[in-house]
Short mmCIF file of C-alpha atoms in Angstrom, two decimals:
data_model
loop_
_atom_site.label_atom_id
_atom_site.label_comp_id
_atom_site.label_asym_id
_atom_site.label_seq_id
_atom_site.Cartn_x
_atom_site.Cartn_y
_atom_site.Cartn_z
CA MET A 1347 3.46 40.00 12.24
CA PHE A 1348 4.26 36.28 12.25
CA SER A 1349 1.78 33.52 12.84
CA LEU A 1350 2.23 30.77 15.46
CA GLN A 1351 1.79 28.73 12.51
CA SER A 1352 5.00 30.46 10.70
CA VAL A 1353 6.90 30.81 13.68
CA CYS A 1354 6.33 27.04 14.55
CA LEU A 1355 7.28 25.40 10.85
CA TYR A 1356 10.79 27.97 10.59
CA LEU A 1357 11.70 26.55 14.17
CA PHE A 1358 10.80 22.82 12.74
CA ILE A 1359 12.91 23.45 9.62
CA LEU A 1360 15.95 25.37 11.40
CA SER A 1361 16.18 22.42 13.67
CA SER A 1362 16.81 19.65 11.20
CA LEU A 1363 18.99 21.95 8.79
CA VAL A 1364 22.76 20.09 8.81
CA SER A 1365 24.96 19.59 6.47
CA GLY A 1366 26.13 16.33 4.19
CA PHE A 1367 24.23 16.33 1.18
CA THR A 1368 25.36 16.05 -2.17
CA HIS A 1369 23.75 18.40 -4.56
CA PRO A 1370 22.77 18.64 -7.36
CA GLY A 1371 21.38 14.97 -6.00
CA LEU A 1372 17.80 14.31 -6.77
CA LEU A 1373 17.34 12.75 -10.47
CA VAL A 1374 20.39 14.69 -11.75
CA SER A 1375 24.11 14.45 -10.46
CA ASP A 1376 26.72 16.71 -11.60
CA ALA A 1377 28.33 13.69 -13.11
CA ASP A 1378 25.37 13.24 -15.40
CA ILE A 1379 25.75 16.40 -16.64
CA VAL A 1380 29.60 16.30 -17.27
CA ARG A 1381 29.09 13.11 -19.05
CA ILE A 1382 25.50 14.45 -21.12
CA LYS A 1383 27.80 17.56 -22.10
CA ALA A 1384 30.75 14.95 -23.41
CA LYS A 1385 28.14 13.39 -25.48
CA ILE A 1386 26.37 16.43 -26.92
CA SER A 1387 29.70 17.98 -28.11
CA ALA A 1388 30.84 14.74 -29.73
CA ARG A 1389 27.33 14.51 -31.08
CA LYS A 1390 26.49 11.06 -29.80
CA ASN A 1391 23.15 9.25 -29.97
CA PRO A 1392 20.99 8.78 -28.39
CA TRP A 1393 22.03 11.87 -26.28
CA GLN A 1394 22.02 14.21 -29.33
CA ALA A 1395 18.58 13.36 -30.61
CA SER A 1396 17.32 13.17 -27.25
CA TRP A 1397 18.63 17.00 -26.68
CA ASP A 1398 17.38 18.04 -29.78
CA LYS A 1399 14.02 17.00 -29.10
CA LEU A 1400 14.09 18.67 -25.66
CA VAL A 1401 15.24 22.18 -26.87
CA ALA A 1402 12.73 22.03 -29.56
CA LEU A 1403 9.83 21.43 -27.17
CA GLU A 1404 7.56 24.55 -26.14
CA TYR A 1405 7.86 23.65 -22.33
CA SER A 1406 11.45 24.25 -22.88
CA GLN A 1407 11.75 27.53 -24.11
CA PRO A 1408 13.38 30.53 -22.41
CA SER A 1409 10.11 32.67 -23.82
CA TYR A 1410 7.61 30.27 -21.85
CA THR A 1411 5.26 31.80 -19.48
CA ASP A 1412 3.83 30.70 -16.32
CA ASN A 1413 0.32 29.80 -15.52
CA ALA A 1414 0.50 29.87 -12.06
CA VAL A 1415 -3.09 29.92 -10.38
CA ALA A 1416 -4.20 30.18 -6.72
CA SER A 1417 -5.74 26.66 -6.74
CA VAL A 1418 -5.29 23.68 -8.64
CA HIS A 1419 -7.57 20.83 -8.95
CA ARG A 1420 -7.06 17.44 -11.21
CA GLY A 1421 -10.82 17.31 -11.89
CA THR A 1422 -14.24 19.12 -11.64
CA VAL A 1423 -15.05 21.08 -8.98
CA ASP A 1424 -18.15 22.91 -8.14
CA GLY A 1425 -18.82 23.01 -12.10
CA VAL A 1426 -14.97 24.11 -13.04
CA ALA A 1427 -13.39 22.14 -15.15
CA GLY A 1428 -9.86 20.57 -13.74
CA ASN A 1429 -6.72 22.78 -14.12
CA ALA A 1430 -4.02 20.45 -12.91
CA ASP A 1431 -2.14 20.69 -16.49
CA LEU A 1432 -1.42 23.91 -15.84
CA LEU A 1433 0.77 23.17 -12.97
CA TRP A 1434 2.16 19.98 -14.86
CA HIS A 1435 2.77 21.87 -17.96
CA ASP A 1436 4.71 24.39 -15.73
CA ALA A 1437 6.53 21.95 -13.63
CA ALA A 1438 7.82 20.01 -16.69
CA ALA A 1439 8.91 23.35 -18.24
CA ALA A 1440 10.74 24.32 -15.31
CA PHE A 1441 12.82 21.19 -14.98
CA ASN A 1442 13.50 21.22 -18.90
CA LEU A 1443 14.67 24.87 -18.75
CA ALA A 1444 16.61 24.07 -15.39
CA LEU A 1445 18.30 21.37 -17.51
CA ARG A 1446 19.37 23.69 -20.27
CA TRP A 1447 20.69 25.63 -17.76
CA LYS A 1448 22.90 23.09 -16.42
CA ILE A 1449 23.89 21.46 -20.05
CA GLU A 1450 24.17 24.55 -21.95
CA GLY A 1451 24.65 27.31 -19.63
CA SER A 1452 21.78 29.24 -20.90
CA VAL A 1453 20.83 32.14 -18.56
CA THR A 1454 17.67 33.00 -20.22
CA CYS A 1455 16.17 29.47 -19.50
CA ALA A 1456 17.62 29.68 -16.02
CA GLU A 1457 15.91 32.79 -15.41
CA THR A 1458 12.54 31.57 -17.02
CA ALA A 1459 12.80 28.38 -14.65
CA SER A 1460 13.35 30.68 -11.59
CA ASN A 1461 10.01 32.54 -12.63
CA ILE A 1462 8.12 29.71 -13.07
CA LEU A 1463 8.96 28.48 -9.56
CA GLY A 1464 8.78 31.84 -8.11
CA ALA A 1465 5.22 32.70 -9.73
CA TRP A 1466 3.66 29.57 -7.94
CA GLY A 1467 5.49 30.51 -4.72
CA ARG A 1468 3.95 33.72 -4.76
CA THR A 1469 0.61 32.69 -6.15
CA LEU A 1470 -0.40 28.94 -5.00
CA THR A 1471 -2.79 28.81 -1.84
CA SER A 1472 -4.69 25.84 -2.11
CA LEU A 1473 -4.72 22.36 -3.94
CA GLU A 1474 -8.28 20.54 -4.51
CA VAL A 1475 -10.06 18.82 -1.65
CA SER A 1476 -10.79 15.85 -3.39
CA ASP A 1477 -8.34 12.87 -2.48
CA ASP A 1478 -6.78 13.44 -5.63
CA GLN A 1479 -4.68 16.59 -3.87
CA TYR A 1480 -2.55 14.13 -2.78
CA LEU A 1481 -1.64 12.80 -6.35
CA THR A 1482 -0.97 16.38 -7.12
CA ALA A 1483 0.91 17.19 -4.11
CA GLY A 1484 3.35 14.04 -4.85
CA LEU A 1485 3.75 14.10 -8.65
CA GLN A 1486 4.23 17.87 -9.26
CA GLY A 1487 5.70 18.11 -6.07
CA TYR A 1488 9.15 15.88 -6.69
CA GLN A 1489 8.87 18.02 -10.21
CA LEU A 1490 9.11 21.28 -8.88
CA VAL A 1491 11.76 20.40 -6.28
CA ASN A 1492 13.87 18.56 -8.87
CA ALA A 1493 13.95 21.80 -11.15
CA ALA A 1494 14.51 24.00 -8.14
CA GLU A 1495 17.74 21.75 -7.24
CA LEU A 1496 19.13 22.55 -11.02
CA LEU A 1497 18.63 26.24 -9.95
CA ARG A 1498 20.79 26.45 -6.79
CA ASP A 1499 23.99 27.50 -8.71
CA TYR A 1500 21.91 30.02 -10.68
CA ALA A 1501 22.44 33.30 -8.34
CA PRO A 1502 19.20 34.96 -9.20
CA PHE A 1503 16.92 32.21 -7.89
CA GLU A 1504 17.90 33.39 -4.35
CA SER A 1505 18.29 36.96 -4.75
CA SER A 1506 15.17 37.43 -6.67
CA GLY A 1507 13.25 35.70 -3.61
CA ASN A 1508 11.78 33.03 -6.02
CA ALA A 1509 13.26 30.39 -4.18
CA GLN A 1510 12.53 31.62 -0.65
CA TYR A 1511 8.50 32.46 -2.00
CA PHE A 1512 8.84 28.90 -3.77
CA ILE A 1513 10.20 26.60 -0.64
CA ALA A 1514 7.50 28.40 1.50
CA MET A 1515 4.64 27.73 -0.54
CA PHE A 1516 6.02 23.90 -1.00
CA GLU A 1517 6.41 23.77 2.88
CA LYS A 1518 2.63 24.61 3.29
CA ILE A 1519 0.96 22.90 0.67
CA PHE A 1520 2.93 20.19 -0.60
CA LEU A 1521 5.01 18.87 1.75
CA ALA A 1522 2.05 19.18 4.70
CA LYS A 1523 0.27 17.21 2.22
CA ASN A 1524 2.75 14.64 1.58
CA LEU A 1525 3.28 14.01 5.61
CA PHE A 1526 -0.33 14.40 6.11
CA PHE A 1527 -1.16 11.37 3.93
CA LEU A 1528 1.76 9.16 4.16
CA ASN A 1529 0.91 9.47 7.98
CA HIS A 1530 -2.28 7.75 7.22
CA GLN A 1531 -4.29 10.87 8.23
CA ALA A 1532 -6.62 11.03 5.07
CA PRO A 1533 -10.53 10.88 6.23
CA SER A 1534 -11.17 8.54 3.18
CA GLU A 1535 -8.66 5.66 4.03
CA HIS A 1536 -10.23 3.09 5.45
CA ASN A 1537 -7.12 0.99 6.56
CA VAL A 1538 -3.69 2.30 5.63
CA ARG A 1539 -3.38 0.12 2.78
CA HIS A 1540 -6.49 1.79 1.17
CA PHE A 1541 -4.77 3.57 -1.53
CA PHE A 1542 -2.71 1.85 -4.45
CA ALA A 1543 1.03 2.23 -4.30
CA ASN A 1544 1.40 5.14 -6.43
CA TRP A 1545 -0.34 7.12 -4.26
CA GLU A 1546 2.34 6.83 -1.79
CA LEU A 1547 5.45 6.53 -3.98
CA CYS A 1548 4.88 10.08 -5.27
CA ASN A 1549 4.22 11.29 -1.79
CA MET A 1550 7.61 9.91 -0.79
CA ALA A 1551 9.63 11.30 -3.82
CA SER A 1552 7.81 14.44 -2.93
CA ALA A 1553 9.03 14.65 0.60
CA MET A 1554 12.50 13.05 0.23
CA ALA A 1555 12.98 15.46 -3.04
CA TYR A 1556 12.30 18.12 -0.23
CA GLY A 1557 14.49 17.15 2.62
CA ILE A 1558 17.76 16.62 -0.25
CA TYR A 1559 17.16 20.35 -1.18
CA THR A 1560 16.56 22.08 1.91
CA ASP A 1561 19.50 19.43 3.83
CA ASN A 1562 16.70 18.32 6.04
CA VAL A 1563 17.71 15.34 7.60
CA THR A 1564 14.69 14.41 9.23
CA ILE A 1565 12.39 14.38 6.10
CA TYR A 1566 14.81 12.57 4.12
CA ASP A 1567 14.93 9.94 6.71
CA PHE A 1568 11.37 9.84 6.97
CA ALA A 1569 10.85 9.07 3.05
CA VAL A 1570 13.79 6.36 3.43
CA ASP A 1571 12.27 4.44 6.02
CA TYR A 1572 8.78 4.68 5.00
CA PHE A 1573 10.22 3.05 1.50
CA LYS A 1574 11.91 0.26 3.63
CA ALA A 1575 9.10 -0.41 6.33
CA GLY A 1576 6.24 1.78 5.92
CA ASP A 1577 2.56 0.24 6.55
CA GLY A 1578 0.83 1.46 3.28
CA ASN A 1579 1.53 0.21 -0.29
CA GLY A 1580 4.11 2.61 -1.58
CA ALA A 1581 6.40 0.69 1.21
CA ILE A 1582 8.66 -1.58 -1.04
CA ASN A 1583 7.77 -5.33 0.72
CA ASN A 1584 3.93 -3.97 0.15
CA ALA A 1585 4.25 -2.43 -3.31
CA ILE A 1586 5.96 -5.65 -4.58
CA SER A 1587 3.46 -7.70 -2.85
CA ASN A 1588 4.49 -11.19 -3.31
CA LEU A 1589 7.25 -13.14 -4.95
CA VAL A 1590 6.48 -15.72 -7.58
CA SER A 1591 8.57 -18.09 -9.56
CA GLU A 1592 8.98 -17.47 -13.13
CA THR A 1593 7.59 -20.92 -15.20
CA GLY A 1594 10.14 -22.69 -16.80
CA THR A 1595 13.29 -21.04 -14.91
CA SER A 1596 12.15 -20.78 -11.18
CA ALA A 1597 13.82 -17.51 -11.43
CA THR A 1598 12.10 -14.88 -8.50
CA LEU A 1599 9.93 -12.45 -9.95
CA GLY A 1600 8.41 -9.75 -7.83
CA GLN A 1601 4.39 -9.63 -8.11
CA PRO A 1602 3.49 -5.79 -8.06
CA GLN A 1603 0.51 -4.58 -5.90
CA GLU A 1604 -1.49 -2.87 -9.02
CA ALA A 1605 -0.62 -5.91 -11.20
CA GLY A 1606 -4.57 -6.89 -11.03
CA ARG A 1607 -5.75 -3.51 -11.40
CA ASP A 1608 -4.11 -2.10 -14.63
CA GLN A 1609 -0.79 -2.04 -16.31
CA GLY A 1610 -0.66 1.44 -16.94
CA HIS A 1611 -0.92 2.24 -13.20
CA THR A 1612 1.79 -0.64 -12.49
CA GLY A 1613 4.19 0.90 -14.74
CA LEU A 1614 3.77 4.08 -13.06
CA ASP A 1615 4.86 2.46 -9.87
CA PHE A 1616 8.53 1.63 -11.72
CA GLN A 1617 8.53 4.95 -12.79
CA LEU A 1618 8.02 6.29 -9.27
CA PHE A 1619 10.17 3.44 -7.94
CA GLY A 1620 12.91 4.80 -10.11
CA VAL A 1621 12.64 8.66 -8.98
CA VAL A 1622 12.73 7.41 -5.34
CA ALA A 1623 15.73 4.96 -5.66
CA GLN A 1624 17.74 7.59 -7.66
CA GLN A 1625 17.24 10.36 -5.61
CA ALA A 1626 18.52 8.32 -2.59
CA TRP A 1627 21.13 6.84 -4.81
CA ASN A 1628 22.45 10.03 -5.54
CA GLN A 1629 22.70 10.52 -1.42
CA GLY A 1630 24.76 7.42 -1.15
CA ASP A 1631 21.81 5.48 -0.24
CA ASP A 1632 21.00 1.78 -2.09
CA LEU A 1633 17.35 2.06 -2.29
CA TYR A 1634 17.46 0.17 -5.53
CA GLY A 1635 19.34 -2.90 -3.73
CA TYR A 1636 17.20 -2.81 -0.75
CA ASN A 1637 15.72 -6.52 0.12
CA SER A 1638 17.06 -8.41 -2.74
CA SER A 1639 16.87 -5.89 -5.16
CA ARG A 1640 13.01 -6.26 -4.84
CA ILE A 1641 12.20 -3.23 -7.48
CA LEU A 1642 14.15 -5.39 -9.98
CA LEU A 1643 12.15 -8.40 -9.22
CA GLY A 1644 9.03 -6.54 -9.84
CA ALA A 1645 10.50 -4.77 -13.12
CA GLU A 1646 11.23 -8.30 -14.13
CA TYR A 1647 7.69 -9.39 -13.58
CA TYR A 1648 6.36 -6.23 -15.21
CA ALA A 1649 8.32 -6.57 -18.18
CA ARG A 1650 7.74 -9.91 -18.90
CA TYR A 1651 3.80 -9.68 -18.43
CA ASN A 1652 3.84 -6.29 -20.69
CA LEU A 1653 6.08 -7.98 -23.65
CA GLY A 1654 2.81 -10.63 -24.30
CA ASN A 1655 4.12 -13.46 -21.99
CA ASP A 1656 2.21 -15.02 -18.99
CA VAL A 1657 3.08 -14.86 -15.26
CA PRO A 1658 2.28 -16.44 -12.04
CA PHE A 1659 -0.30 -14.32 -10.09
CA GLU A 1660 -0.79 -15.00 -6.28
CA PRO A 1661 -4.54 -13.58 -5.01
CA TYR A 1662 -4.09 -9.80 -3.81
CA THR A 1663 -6.39 -8.56 -1.33
CA ASN A 1664 -6.07 -4.94 0.62
CA GLY A 1665 -9.59 -5.14 2.47
CA ILE A 1666 -10.68 -2.63 -0.39
CA VAL A 1667 -10.55 -4.37 -3.75
CA SER A 1668 -9.33 -8.02 -4.40
CA TYR A 1669 -7.67 -9.74 -7.49
CA THR A 1670 -7.28 -13.35 -8.74
CA ALA A 1671 -5.77 -12.49 -11.85
CA VAL A 1672 -3.13 -10.19 -13.61
CA SER A 1673 -5.25 -7.47 -15.47
CA PRO A 1674 -4.57 -6.98 -18.80
CA ALA A 1675 -5.91 -4.07 -19.35
CA SER A 1676 -3.75 -1.02 -20.93
CA ARG A 1677 -0.97 -4.28 -21.39
CA GLY A 1678 1.92 -2.78 -22.88
CA ALA A 1679 1.68 0.80 -21.51
CA ILE A 1680 5.23 2.70 -22.03
CA ARG A 1681 6.46 4.98 -19.45
CA PRO A 1682 9.83 6.61 -19.54
CA THR A 1683 11.91 5.05 -16.97
CA TRP A 1684 13.43 1.86 -18.83
CA GLU A 1685 16.77 3.49 -19.31
CA LEU A 1686 17.22 4.42 -15.86
CA LEU A 1687 16.54 0.95 -14.35
CA TYR A 1688 18.43 -0.91 -17.13
CA ALA A 1689 21.43 1.16 -16.62
CA HIS A 1690 21.21 0.73 -12.81
CA TYR A 1691 20.86 -2.89 -12.57
CA VAL A 1692 22.32 -4.36 -15.82
CA GLN A 1693 25.11 -1.85 -16.44
CA ILE A 1694 26.23 -0.18 -12.81
CA LYS A 1695 25.91 -3.28 -11.03
CA GLY A 1696 26.22 -6.13 -13.61
CA LEU A 1697 22.99 -8.03 -12.39
CA ASP A 1698 20.91 -10.14 -15.18
CA ALA A 1699 17.61 -8.53 -16.19
CA PRO A 1700 16.72 -9.73 -19.49
CA TRP A 1701 12.96 -8.68 -19.18
CA THR A 1702 13.62 -5.46 -18.13
CA GLU A 1703 16.80 -4.71 -20.98
CA LEU A 1704 13.74 -5.99 -23.61
CA TYR A 1705 11.42 -3.71 -22.24
CA LYS A 1706 13.80 -0.86 -22.23
CA ASN A 1707 14.15 -1.71 -26.24
CA HIS A 1708 10.63 -2.04 -26.68
CA THR A 1709 9.85 1.69 -24.93
CA ILE A 1710 12.71 3.65 -27.10
CA GLU A 1711 11.54 2.00 -30.06
CA SER A 1712 7.81 2.76 -29.38
CA MET A 1713 9.14 6.41 -28.70
CA GLY A 1714 10.79 6.85 -31.70
CA GLY A 1715 14.90 5.83 -30.92
CA PHE A 1716 14.95 7.33 -27.45
CA GLU A 1717 13.43 7.88 -24.22
CA GLY A 1718 11.58 11.14 -24.14
CA GLY A 1719 10.35 13.18 -21.30
CA ALA A 1720 7.40 15.36 -19.86
CA GLY A 1721 5.98 17.45 -23.07
CA SER A 1722 7.28 15.15 -25.59
CA TRP A 1723 5.33 12.23 -25.84
CA GLY A 1724 1.62 13.12 -25.51
CA GLU A 1725 -0.86 15.07 -23.80
CA GLY A 1726 -2.60 14.16 -20.10
CA SER A 1727 -2.08 13.30 -16.80
CA GLY A 1728 -0.07 10.38 -17.77
CA HIS A 1729 2.17 12.14 -19.55
CA TYR A 1730 3.45 14.39 -16.90
CA ASP A 1731 3.69 11.92 -13.92
CA GLY A 1732 7.24 11.74 -14.55
CA LEU A 1733 9.84 14.14 -15.95
CA GLY A 1734 11.62 11.16 -18.17
CA TRP A 1735 14.68 12.11 -20.68
CA GLY A 1736 15.98 8.71 -20.04
CA SER A 1737 18.12 8.60 -22.86
CA LEU A 1738 19.45 11.65 -22.01
CA LEU A 1739 20.24 11.53 -18.32
CA TYR A 1740 21.02 7.84 -17.95
CA HIS A 1741 22.21 6.31 -21.14
CA LEU A 1742 25.69 4.70 -20.72
CA ASP A 1743 27.81 4.02 -23.41
CA VAL A 1744 30.56 0.77 -22.20
CA ALA A 1745 33.06 3.01 -21.66
CA ASP A 1746 31.18 4.95 -19.08
CA VAL A 1747 30.46 2.14 -16.64
CA PRO A 1748 33.77 1.82 -15.23
CA ALA A 1749 33.52 5.57 -14.28
CA VAL A 1750 30.28 5.51 -13.30
CA SER A 1751 30.43 2.29 -11.13
CA SER A 1752 33.17 3.65 -9.03
CA THR A 1753 30.64 6.03 -7.42
CA VAL A 1754 28.66 3.19 -5.95
CA PRO A 1755 27.99 3.80 -2.49
CA ALA A 1756 29.43 1.45 0.54
CA VAL A 1757 27.12 -1.09 1.67
CA SER A 1758 26.95 -2.35 5.10
CA SER A 1759 26.36 -5.86 6.14
CA THR A 1760 23.00 -5.21 8.06
CA VAL A 1761 20.46 -2.75 8.68
CA PRO A 1762 21.06 -1.29 11.86
CA ALA A 1763 18.60 -1.15 14.68
CA VAL A 1764 17.33 2.17 15.42
CA SER A 1765 15.91 3.89 18.74
CA PHE A 1766 13.56 6.26 18.85
CA THR A 1767 11.49 8.53 21.53
CA LEU A 1768 7.89 8.31 21.84
CA PRO A 1769 6.24 11.52 23.21
CA SER A 1770 3.78 11.28 26.02
CA SER A 1771 1.32 12.54 24.18
CA HIS A 1772 0.60 13.56 20.23
CA SER A 1773 1.02 17.28 20.86
CA THR A 1774 4.58 18.64 19.46
CA THR A 1775 6.57 21.28 20.99
CA THR A 1776 10.09 22.82 20.03
CA SER A 1777 11.75 20.64 22.39
CA ASP A 1778 10.74 17.52 21.01
CA LEU A 1779 11.92 18.10 17.70
CA PRO A 1780 15.06 16.10 16.44
CA SER A 1781 18.45 17.19 16.64
CA PRO A 1782 19.95 14.81 13.87
CA SER A 1783 23.54 14.88 12.93
CA ARG A 1784 25.07 14.04 9.29
CA THR A 1785 28.37 13.99 8.39
CA ALA A 1786 29.60 16.20 5.61
CA SER A 1787 31.55 12.79 4.15
CA ARG A 1788 28.00 10.58 4.59
CA ILE A 1789 30.31 7.81 5.93
CA VAL A 1790 28.66 4.28 5.96
CA GLN A 1791 29.48 1.92 8.12
CA SER A 1792 28.82 -1.80 9.03
CA LYS A 1793 25.96 -2.17 12.09
CA GLU A 1794 24.75 -4.92 14.12
CA PRO A 1795 21.79 -6.82 12.77
CA ALA A 1796 18.53 -4.93 13.37
CA THR A 1797 16.44 -7.40 15.80
CA VAL A 1798 12.94 -6.33 17.67
CA ALA A 1799 12.61 -7.97 20.97
CA SER A 1800 8.66 -8.58 20.86
CA VAL A 1801 9.30 -10.45 17.75
CA SER A 1802 9.77 -14.32 18.25
CA LYS A 1803 11.57 -14.60 15.52
CA SER A 1804 13.95 -11.65 13.93
CA VAL A 1805 15.76 -12.46 10.59
CA PRO A 1806 18.78 -10.18 9.28
CA VAL A 1807 17.91 -8.14 6.17
CA GLU A 1808 20.11 -8.49 3.22
CA PRO A 1809 23.05 -5.86 3.06
CA GLN A 1810 21.98 -2.56 2.66
CA ALA A 1811 23.30 0.75 2.40
CA THR A 1812 23.17 2.95 6.01
CA LYS A 1813 24.13 6.19 7.45
CA SER A 1814 26.50 6.58 10.33
CA GLU A 1815 24.36 8.65 12.32
CA GLU A 1816 21.10 6.41 12.40
CA THR A 1817 21.49 4.57 15.70
CA SER A 1818 21.32 7.88 17.43
CA ARG A 1819 18.79 9.52 15.64
CA THR A 1820 15.97 10.86 17.83
CA SER A 1821 12.37 11.64 16.07
CA THR A 1822 9.23 13.06 17.17
CA LEU A 1823 6.58 10.15 16.61
CA LEU A 1824 2.60 10.35 16.38
CA ALA A 1825 2.85 6.79 16.30
CA SER A 1826 5.00 3.50 16.49
CA HIS A 1827 4.13 0.32 14.81
CA LEU A 1828 6.30 -2.95 14.44
CA VAL A 1829 6.03 -4.50 11.31
CA SER A 1830 7.78 -8.08 10.87
CA GLY A 1831 8.13 -10.95 8.96
CA VAL A 1832 10.42 -13.36 6.79
CA HIS A 1833 12.66 -11.69 4.56
CA PRO A 1834 12.66 -13.09 1.11
CA THR A 1835 15.65 -14.77 -0.64
CA LEU A 1836 16.39 -15.64 -4.40
CA GLY A 1837 15.26 -18.56 -5.73
CA PRO A 1838 11.38 -20.65 -6.63
CA ALA A 1839 10.18 -20.38 -2.82
CA LEU A 1840 6.97 -18.23 -2.97
CA HIS A 1841 7.14 -15.50 0.19
CA THR A 1842 4.11 -13.17 0.99
CA SER A 1843 3.85 -10.27 2.93
CA CYS A 1844 7.54 -10.50 3.55
CA GLN A 1845 8.67 -7.36 5.74
CA PRO A 1846 12.30 -6.95 7.35
CA PRO A 1847 12.49 -6.85 11.02
CA ILE A 1848 12.73 -3.09 11.58
CA THR A 1849 10.86 -0.19 13.41
CA LYS A 1850 8.42 1.35 11.40
CA THR A 1851 8.55 5.33 11.88
CA VAL A 1852 6.44 8.00 11.48
CA TYR A 1853 7.50 11.72 11.08
CA GLN A 1854 5.32 14.66 11.10
CA LEU A 1855 5.41 18.61 10.83
CA PRO A 1856 3.84 20.26 14.04
CA THR A 1857 0.43 19.56 14.14
CA THR A 1858 -0.29 23.88 14.29
CA ILE A 1859 1.24 24.30 11.09
CA ILE A 1860 -0.59 21.83 8.84
CA VAL A 1861 -2.97 23.85 7.20
CA TYR A 1862 -5.72 22.23 4.63
CA ASP A 1863 -8.11 23.21 1.97
#
């Protein structure tokens, strides 16, 4: 017998299923696969060296056996040691094996990846009760869905029931926690900026990945909207909290929210920026370029400092912690994300990013000639926060750039005004559910500048990619807040707490289906 919770969830998901997403369209696209196959066929480096490393890993073998358990916790709980490594190892294995399926057509690799996801779908019932549950839900959430996305054309993934078990588990455990957390409902959250940027970024990445994989426009748009105008530290204007002027050049740099904390977590922010932006890019939405390429401004700041140079620092506080100087802790830390950032900003878009290029070179040298991936460059949670393999997936020859650049999505002149309906109460019924439309061609149109009547001065934001259906969207809201401020411009002027005049929206599954451990 179906429970009320499962019926509500089914109706919510069904109501939001529409066509128009590109598949595969998360971290890896068909164009990436075609390019990689050609490079490996020609035995060109760094693709070949990276591929050789990937296929030699224990986490890439068709003989790999899943480690699915009923409950996952990162830390010690009631005297029982943490076991989250079981999940992050399996997530890495599922992705690596799914990549092998796409690149070399190995059916045995696809079957093993399918079985890993199916095993977790049939077995996992809870994540730990501490706040670390949200890290697991975010970090391993987007990784698992990226593996599933690469198995879309492996028919037994569906026919075996593995896909169905996986996504049902994901909706109940991972997605529910992603949305609960991003809606600021975690009991320990003292204010909306309580948690550091990486916590929100990974949950955005997970929710976005789910939205794309399931063709759910509501969840996808929630993640995109939160990135642009959320009120927590994962939103781009809070994650890159200040714009400062580089000494000697007056070039604008972006001070990351976690820069005063340590460089290891700040590096994680850029790894997750890459995930969120690349997933959206493969759907025709340019978050890389949002607000004058604010991700790049932050990457330049981080790379400059972590290569041993001084950077300006504006005092930072979020009401929980306060920092007066950039932190030297874990300075020079590397994470496999710089191939992606360099390829996008410098090669595809032709922008100047000298510090990003130098840090990409530093990362490649530190990793032995190519950017590795999960399971290839060390153990511990930090080594599995990202899937990596940037040299294999994103490295471009000069000859590759024209072909890649031709796929740049159209960009509108402004961010559109978005209209939403706020229910009279917090209760959600099937009649409240959104009925969005998404055209299969993903047409991008020019819109009028977004303005908010209650804001005395409204400044249009920089050109951004938009979706033709956004102005007709109606969504269930549990809260509605306006964020406004001065839009940042390139140059020596310093701006803090910059927010575009855009409505901040909150989406949430019906409360009756959110089950917590």
